Coordinates of C-alpha atoms in Angstrom, one line a residue:
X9 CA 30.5 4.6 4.7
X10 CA 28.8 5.1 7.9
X11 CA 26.0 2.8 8.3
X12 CA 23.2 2.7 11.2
X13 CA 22.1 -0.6 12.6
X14 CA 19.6 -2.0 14.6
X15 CA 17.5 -5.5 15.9
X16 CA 14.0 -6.2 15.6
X17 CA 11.1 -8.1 14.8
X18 CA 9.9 -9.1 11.5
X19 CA 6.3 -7.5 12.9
X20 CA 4.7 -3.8 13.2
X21 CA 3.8 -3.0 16.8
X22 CA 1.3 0.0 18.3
X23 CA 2.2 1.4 21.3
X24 CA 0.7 3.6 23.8
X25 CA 2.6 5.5 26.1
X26 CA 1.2 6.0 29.5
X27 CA 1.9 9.1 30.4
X28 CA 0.7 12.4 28.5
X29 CA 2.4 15.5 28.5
X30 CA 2.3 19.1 27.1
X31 CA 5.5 20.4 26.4
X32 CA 6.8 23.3 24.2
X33 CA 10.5 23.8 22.7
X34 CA 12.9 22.2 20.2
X35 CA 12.6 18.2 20.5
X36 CA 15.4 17.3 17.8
X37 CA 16.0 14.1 19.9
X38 CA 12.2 12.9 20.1
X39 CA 11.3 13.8 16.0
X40 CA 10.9 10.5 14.7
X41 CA 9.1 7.1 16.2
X42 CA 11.3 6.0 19.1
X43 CA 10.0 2.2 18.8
X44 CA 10.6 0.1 15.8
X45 CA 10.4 1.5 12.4
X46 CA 8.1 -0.2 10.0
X47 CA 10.5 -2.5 7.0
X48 CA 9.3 -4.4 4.0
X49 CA 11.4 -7.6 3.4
X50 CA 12.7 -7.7 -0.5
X51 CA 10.8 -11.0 -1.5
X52 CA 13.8 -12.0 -3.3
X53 CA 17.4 -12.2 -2.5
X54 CA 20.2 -9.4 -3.7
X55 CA 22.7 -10.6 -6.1
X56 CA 25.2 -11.0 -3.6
X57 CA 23.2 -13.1 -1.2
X58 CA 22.2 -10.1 0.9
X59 CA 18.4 -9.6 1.8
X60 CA 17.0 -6.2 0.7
X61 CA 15.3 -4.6 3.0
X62 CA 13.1 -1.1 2.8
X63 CA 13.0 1.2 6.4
X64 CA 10.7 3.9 6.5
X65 CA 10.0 5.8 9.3
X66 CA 6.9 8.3 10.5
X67 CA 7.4 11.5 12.4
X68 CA 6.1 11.1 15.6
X69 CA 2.4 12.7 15.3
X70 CA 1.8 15.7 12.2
X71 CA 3.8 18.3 11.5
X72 CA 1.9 21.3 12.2
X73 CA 3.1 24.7 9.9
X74 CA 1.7 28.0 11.3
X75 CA 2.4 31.8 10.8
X76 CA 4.7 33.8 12.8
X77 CA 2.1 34.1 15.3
X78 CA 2.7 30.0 16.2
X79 CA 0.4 26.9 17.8
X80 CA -2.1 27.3 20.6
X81 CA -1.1 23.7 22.1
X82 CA -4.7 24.2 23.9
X83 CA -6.2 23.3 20.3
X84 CA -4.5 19.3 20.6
X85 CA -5.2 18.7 24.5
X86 CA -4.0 15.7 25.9
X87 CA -1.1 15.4 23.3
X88 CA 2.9 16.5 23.6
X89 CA 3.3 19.4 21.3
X90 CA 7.2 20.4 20.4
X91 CA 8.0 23.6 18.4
X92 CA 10.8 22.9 16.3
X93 CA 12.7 26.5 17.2
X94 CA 16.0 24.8 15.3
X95 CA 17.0 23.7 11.9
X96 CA 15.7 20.5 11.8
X97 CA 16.3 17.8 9.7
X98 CA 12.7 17.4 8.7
X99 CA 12.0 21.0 8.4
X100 CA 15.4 21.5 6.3
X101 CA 13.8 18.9 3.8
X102 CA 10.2 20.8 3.3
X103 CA 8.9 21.2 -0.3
X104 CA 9.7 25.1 -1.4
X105 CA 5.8 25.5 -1.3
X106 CA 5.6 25.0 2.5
X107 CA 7.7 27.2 3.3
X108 CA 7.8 30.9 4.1
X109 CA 10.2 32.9 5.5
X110 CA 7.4 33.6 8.7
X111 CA 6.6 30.2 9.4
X112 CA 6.7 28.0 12.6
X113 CA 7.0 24.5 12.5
X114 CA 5.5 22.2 15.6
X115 CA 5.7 18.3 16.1
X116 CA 2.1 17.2 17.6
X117 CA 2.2 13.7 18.8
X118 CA -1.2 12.4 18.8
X119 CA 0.3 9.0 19.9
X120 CA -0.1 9.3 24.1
X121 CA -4.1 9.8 23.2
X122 CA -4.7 6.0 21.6
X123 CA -7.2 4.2 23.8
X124 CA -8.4 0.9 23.2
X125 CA -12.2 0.3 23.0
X126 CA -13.7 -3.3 23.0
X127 CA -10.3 -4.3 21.9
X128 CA -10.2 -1.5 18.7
X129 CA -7.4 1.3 18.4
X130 CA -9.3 5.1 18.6
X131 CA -7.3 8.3 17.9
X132 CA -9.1 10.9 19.2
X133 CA -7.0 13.3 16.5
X134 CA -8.5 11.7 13.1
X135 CA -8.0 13.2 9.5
X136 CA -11.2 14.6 10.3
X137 CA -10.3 16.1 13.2
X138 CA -7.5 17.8 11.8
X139 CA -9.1 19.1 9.5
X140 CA -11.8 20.7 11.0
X141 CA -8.8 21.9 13.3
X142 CA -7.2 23.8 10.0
X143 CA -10.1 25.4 9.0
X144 CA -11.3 26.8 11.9
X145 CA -7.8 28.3 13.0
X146 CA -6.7 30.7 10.0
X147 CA -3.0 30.9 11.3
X148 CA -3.2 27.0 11.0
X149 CA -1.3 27.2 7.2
X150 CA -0.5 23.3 6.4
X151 CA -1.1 20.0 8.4
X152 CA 1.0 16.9 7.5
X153 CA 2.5 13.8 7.7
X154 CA 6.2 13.4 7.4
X155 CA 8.2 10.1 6.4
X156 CA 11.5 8.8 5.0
X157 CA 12.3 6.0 3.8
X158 CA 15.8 4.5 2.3
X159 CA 16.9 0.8 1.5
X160 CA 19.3 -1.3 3.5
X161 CA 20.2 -4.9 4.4
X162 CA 18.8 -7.3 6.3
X163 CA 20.6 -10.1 8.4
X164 CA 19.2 -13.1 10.9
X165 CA 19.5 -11.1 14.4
X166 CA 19.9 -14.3 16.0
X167 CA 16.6 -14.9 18.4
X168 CA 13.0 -15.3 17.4
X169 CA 10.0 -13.3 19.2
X170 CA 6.4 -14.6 19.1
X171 CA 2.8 -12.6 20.2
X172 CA -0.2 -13.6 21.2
X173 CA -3.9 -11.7 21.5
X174 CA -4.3 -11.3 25.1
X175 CA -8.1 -10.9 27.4
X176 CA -8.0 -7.2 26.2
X177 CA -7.0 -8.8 23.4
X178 CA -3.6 -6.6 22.8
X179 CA -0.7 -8.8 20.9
X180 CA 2.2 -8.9 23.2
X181 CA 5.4 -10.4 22.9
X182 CA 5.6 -13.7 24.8
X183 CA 8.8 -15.4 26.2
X184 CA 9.8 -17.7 23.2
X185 CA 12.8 -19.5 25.2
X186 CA 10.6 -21.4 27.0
X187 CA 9.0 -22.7 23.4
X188 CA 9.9 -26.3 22.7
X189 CA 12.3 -27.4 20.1
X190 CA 13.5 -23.5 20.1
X191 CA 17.2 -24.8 21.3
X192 CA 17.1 -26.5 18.4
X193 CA 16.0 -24.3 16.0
X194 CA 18.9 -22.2 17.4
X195 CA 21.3 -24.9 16.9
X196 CA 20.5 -26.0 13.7
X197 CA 20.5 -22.5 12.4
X198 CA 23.8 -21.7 13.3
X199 CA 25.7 -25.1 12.3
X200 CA 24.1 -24.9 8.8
X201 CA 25.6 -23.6 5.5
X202 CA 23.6 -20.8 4.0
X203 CA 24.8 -19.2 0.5
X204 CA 24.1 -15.5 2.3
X205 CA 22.0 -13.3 4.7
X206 CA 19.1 -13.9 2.4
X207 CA 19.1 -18.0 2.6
X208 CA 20.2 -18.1 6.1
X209 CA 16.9 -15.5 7.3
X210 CA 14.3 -17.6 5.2
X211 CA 15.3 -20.3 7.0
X212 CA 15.1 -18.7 10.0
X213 CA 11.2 -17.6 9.1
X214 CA 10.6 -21.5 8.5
X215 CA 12.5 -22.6 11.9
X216 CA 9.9 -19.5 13.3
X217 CA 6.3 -21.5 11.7
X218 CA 7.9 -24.5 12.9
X219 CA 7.7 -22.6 16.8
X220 CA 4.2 -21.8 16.4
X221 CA 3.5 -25.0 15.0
X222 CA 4.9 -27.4 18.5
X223 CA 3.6 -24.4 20.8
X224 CA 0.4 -23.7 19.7
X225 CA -0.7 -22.7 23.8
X226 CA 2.7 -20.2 23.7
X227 CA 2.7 -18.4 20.7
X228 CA 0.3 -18.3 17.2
X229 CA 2.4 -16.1 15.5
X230 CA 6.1 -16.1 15.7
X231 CA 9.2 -14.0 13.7
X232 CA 12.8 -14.3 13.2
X233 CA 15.0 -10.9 15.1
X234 CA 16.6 -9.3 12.0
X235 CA 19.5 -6.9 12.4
X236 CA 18.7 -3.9 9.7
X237 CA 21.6 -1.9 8.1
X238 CA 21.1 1.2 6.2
X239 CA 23.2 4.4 5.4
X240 CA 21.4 7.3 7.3
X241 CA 22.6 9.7 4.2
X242 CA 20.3 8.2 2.0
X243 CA 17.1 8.9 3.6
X244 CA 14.5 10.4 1.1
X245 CA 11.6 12.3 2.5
X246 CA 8.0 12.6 1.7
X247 CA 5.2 14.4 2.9
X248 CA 1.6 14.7 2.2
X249 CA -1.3 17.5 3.7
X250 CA -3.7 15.8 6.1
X251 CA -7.3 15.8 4.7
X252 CA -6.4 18.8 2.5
X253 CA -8.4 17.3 -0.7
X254 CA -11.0 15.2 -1.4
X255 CA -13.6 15.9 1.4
X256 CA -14.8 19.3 0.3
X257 CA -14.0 19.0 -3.5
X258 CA -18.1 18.3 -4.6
X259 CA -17.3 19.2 -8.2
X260 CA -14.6 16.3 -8.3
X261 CA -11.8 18.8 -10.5
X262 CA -9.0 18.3 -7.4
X263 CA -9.3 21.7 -6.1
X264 CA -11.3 22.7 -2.8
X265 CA -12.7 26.4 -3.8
X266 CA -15.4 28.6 -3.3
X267 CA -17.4 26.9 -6.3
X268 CA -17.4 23.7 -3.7
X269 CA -18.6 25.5 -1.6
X270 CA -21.5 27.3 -3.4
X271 CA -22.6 24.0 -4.4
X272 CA -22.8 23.0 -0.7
X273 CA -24.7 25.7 0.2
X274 CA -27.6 24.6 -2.6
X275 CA -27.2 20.9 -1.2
X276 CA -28.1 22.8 2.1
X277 CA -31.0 24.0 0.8
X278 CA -32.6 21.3 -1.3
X279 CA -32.2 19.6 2.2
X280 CA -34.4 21.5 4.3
X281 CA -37.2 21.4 1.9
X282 CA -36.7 17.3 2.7
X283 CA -35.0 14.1 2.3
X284 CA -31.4 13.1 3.3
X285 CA -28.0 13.3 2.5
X286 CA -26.7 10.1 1.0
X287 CA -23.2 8.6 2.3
X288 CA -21.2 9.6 -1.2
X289 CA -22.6 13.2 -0.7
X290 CA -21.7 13.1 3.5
X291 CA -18.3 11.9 2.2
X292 CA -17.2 15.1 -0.2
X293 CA -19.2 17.9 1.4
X294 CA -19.6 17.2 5.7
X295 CA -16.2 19.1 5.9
X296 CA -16.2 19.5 9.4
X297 CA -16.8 15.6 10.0
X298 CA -20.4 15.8 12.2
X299 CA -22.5 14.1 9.9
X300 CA -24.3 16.8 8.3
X301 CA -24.3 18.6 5.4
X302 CA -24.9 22.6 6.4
X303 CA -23.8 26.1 6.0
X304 CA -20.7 25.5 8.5
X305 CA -19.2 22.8 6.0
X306 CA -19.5 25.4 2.9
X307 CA -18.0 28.4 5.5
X308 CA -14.9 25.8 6.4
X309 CA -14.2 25.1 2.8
X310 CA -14.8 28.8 2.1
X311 CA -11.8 29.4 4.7
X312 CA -10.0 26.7 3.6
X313 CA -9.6 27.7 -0.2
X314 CA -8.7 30.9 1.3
X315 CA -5.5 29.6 3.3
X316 CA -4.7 27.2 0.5
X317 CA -4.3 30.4 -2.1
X318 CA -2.3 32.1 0.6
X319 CA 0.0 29.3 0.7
X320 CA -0.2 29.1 -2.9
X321 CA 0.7 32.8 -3.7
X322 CA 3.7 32.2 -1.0

């Protein structure tokens, strides 16, 4: 059996790429995060020793489903935008219900547009965002987020990697050679007996606190490499529509419809003759995200409802 491998760090890292480009085309090589994909530990070990380890992986920005008339890339500026023109494995794994035979499937990575203010992460492209983005573009028929995830096996990759906040403050990795005591914590790891992979990385997590413990001006966090094994076959895929419920269902029955919006529209109204919206109220009917309730949010539900019976009926 064919198994894919790779090393990283027992951590989950946000990156921001520099440059930002607009591109258009099929991208089968740049579909899924490039950098480390997230992995969840099994807190216990496998029967054989082995550690269990879950990998699950994002597509790199939404998935983006139009109608045969395709994406105006104007509508995500500053972001890459690939057009998926192939059969590709995430398309090929789509729900029956998304798709039709006229569709057209674009990657938008929202990724190169993370800036950092006052030391916070902002996405410029939020739930909101894309949601006000589907219901003002009618060809616009679903919006998601794609992941797999399958189960492999973990193993000690042999190194340790530490971070620390920086002025900005951004966690970085830091050179943990140059930690004291982390020759030894090399040596003693591989001269010892271990009864599997499992034993052998805990150990390695405790020789890791140890680090951060002697070299509190290096590092205040430090992790164990781990070498991940998984079968690429057994990848299961899962997908969920960006902001496509919730926000705009007032009556609370799961559905976004025209009754929503009717009582929107009488919300609208008792409004003007006074008073103010209160944050629950804001949270289920400002559809479009500007933080009012008016007749805008009941016309984007309206048109909403309407694509979502389209795609329904399809």
């Amino acid at each position: 059996m064919k198994r894919s491998r790779f090393i990283a760090a027992v951590l989950a890292a946000v990156t921001a790429a520099a440059g930002i480009s607009l591109l258009s085309g099929a991208a089968a090589d740049a579909q899924w995060h490039s950098g480390m994909p997230d992995y969840r530990l099994a807190l216990t070990a496998l029967p054989d020793g082995d550690a269990g380890v879950t990998v699950s992986q994002g597509l790199a920005g939404y998935a983006v489903v139009t109608d045969s008339k395709g994406l105006d890339a104007a509508l995500f500026d500053g972001c890459t935008v690939y057009e998926e023109t192939d059969a590709s494995e995430w398309v090929s794994h789509l729900p029956d219900a998304f798709r039709l035979d006229d569709n057209r499937y674009y990657v938008v990575d929202t990724n190169p547009s993370i800036t950092r203010v006052d030391g916070t992460f902002q996405v410029p492209y939020t739930v909101a965002a894309m949601r006000r983005i589907r219901s003002e573009n009618a060809g616009i028929r679903r919006i998601l987020s794609v992941s797999r995830e399958t189960d492999g096996t973990a193993e000690w990759g042999g190194g340790f990697v530490g971070i620390l906040p920086t002025g900005d403050p951004v966690r970085t990795e830091v050179d943990m050679a140059a930690a004291s005591g982390y020759t030894e914590a090399l040596e003693a790891l591989h001269s010892g007996s271990y009864n599997g992979a499992y034993a052998l990385l805990t150990a390695a997590r405790e020789q890791a606190q140890r680090l951060v413990a002697a070299n509190p001006e290096l590092c205040d966090l430090a992790f164990p490499t781990v070498t991940v094994s998984y079968d690429p076959g057994t990848w299961v895929y899962s997908y969920a529509e960006v902001g496509a419920v919730l926000t705009g269902d007032v009556n609370g029955d799961g559905i976004v419809n025209a009754e929503d919006a009717s009582r929107i529209l009488v919300r609208v109204s008792e409004l003007g003759l006074g008073g103010e919206a209160t944050p629950e109220e804001l949270l289920c009917m400002d559809y479009n995200a500007d933080g009012q309730i008016t007749a805008e949010d009941a016309s984007a539900v309206l048109i909403y409802a309407a694509n979502a019976g389209l795609h329904t009926d399809g």
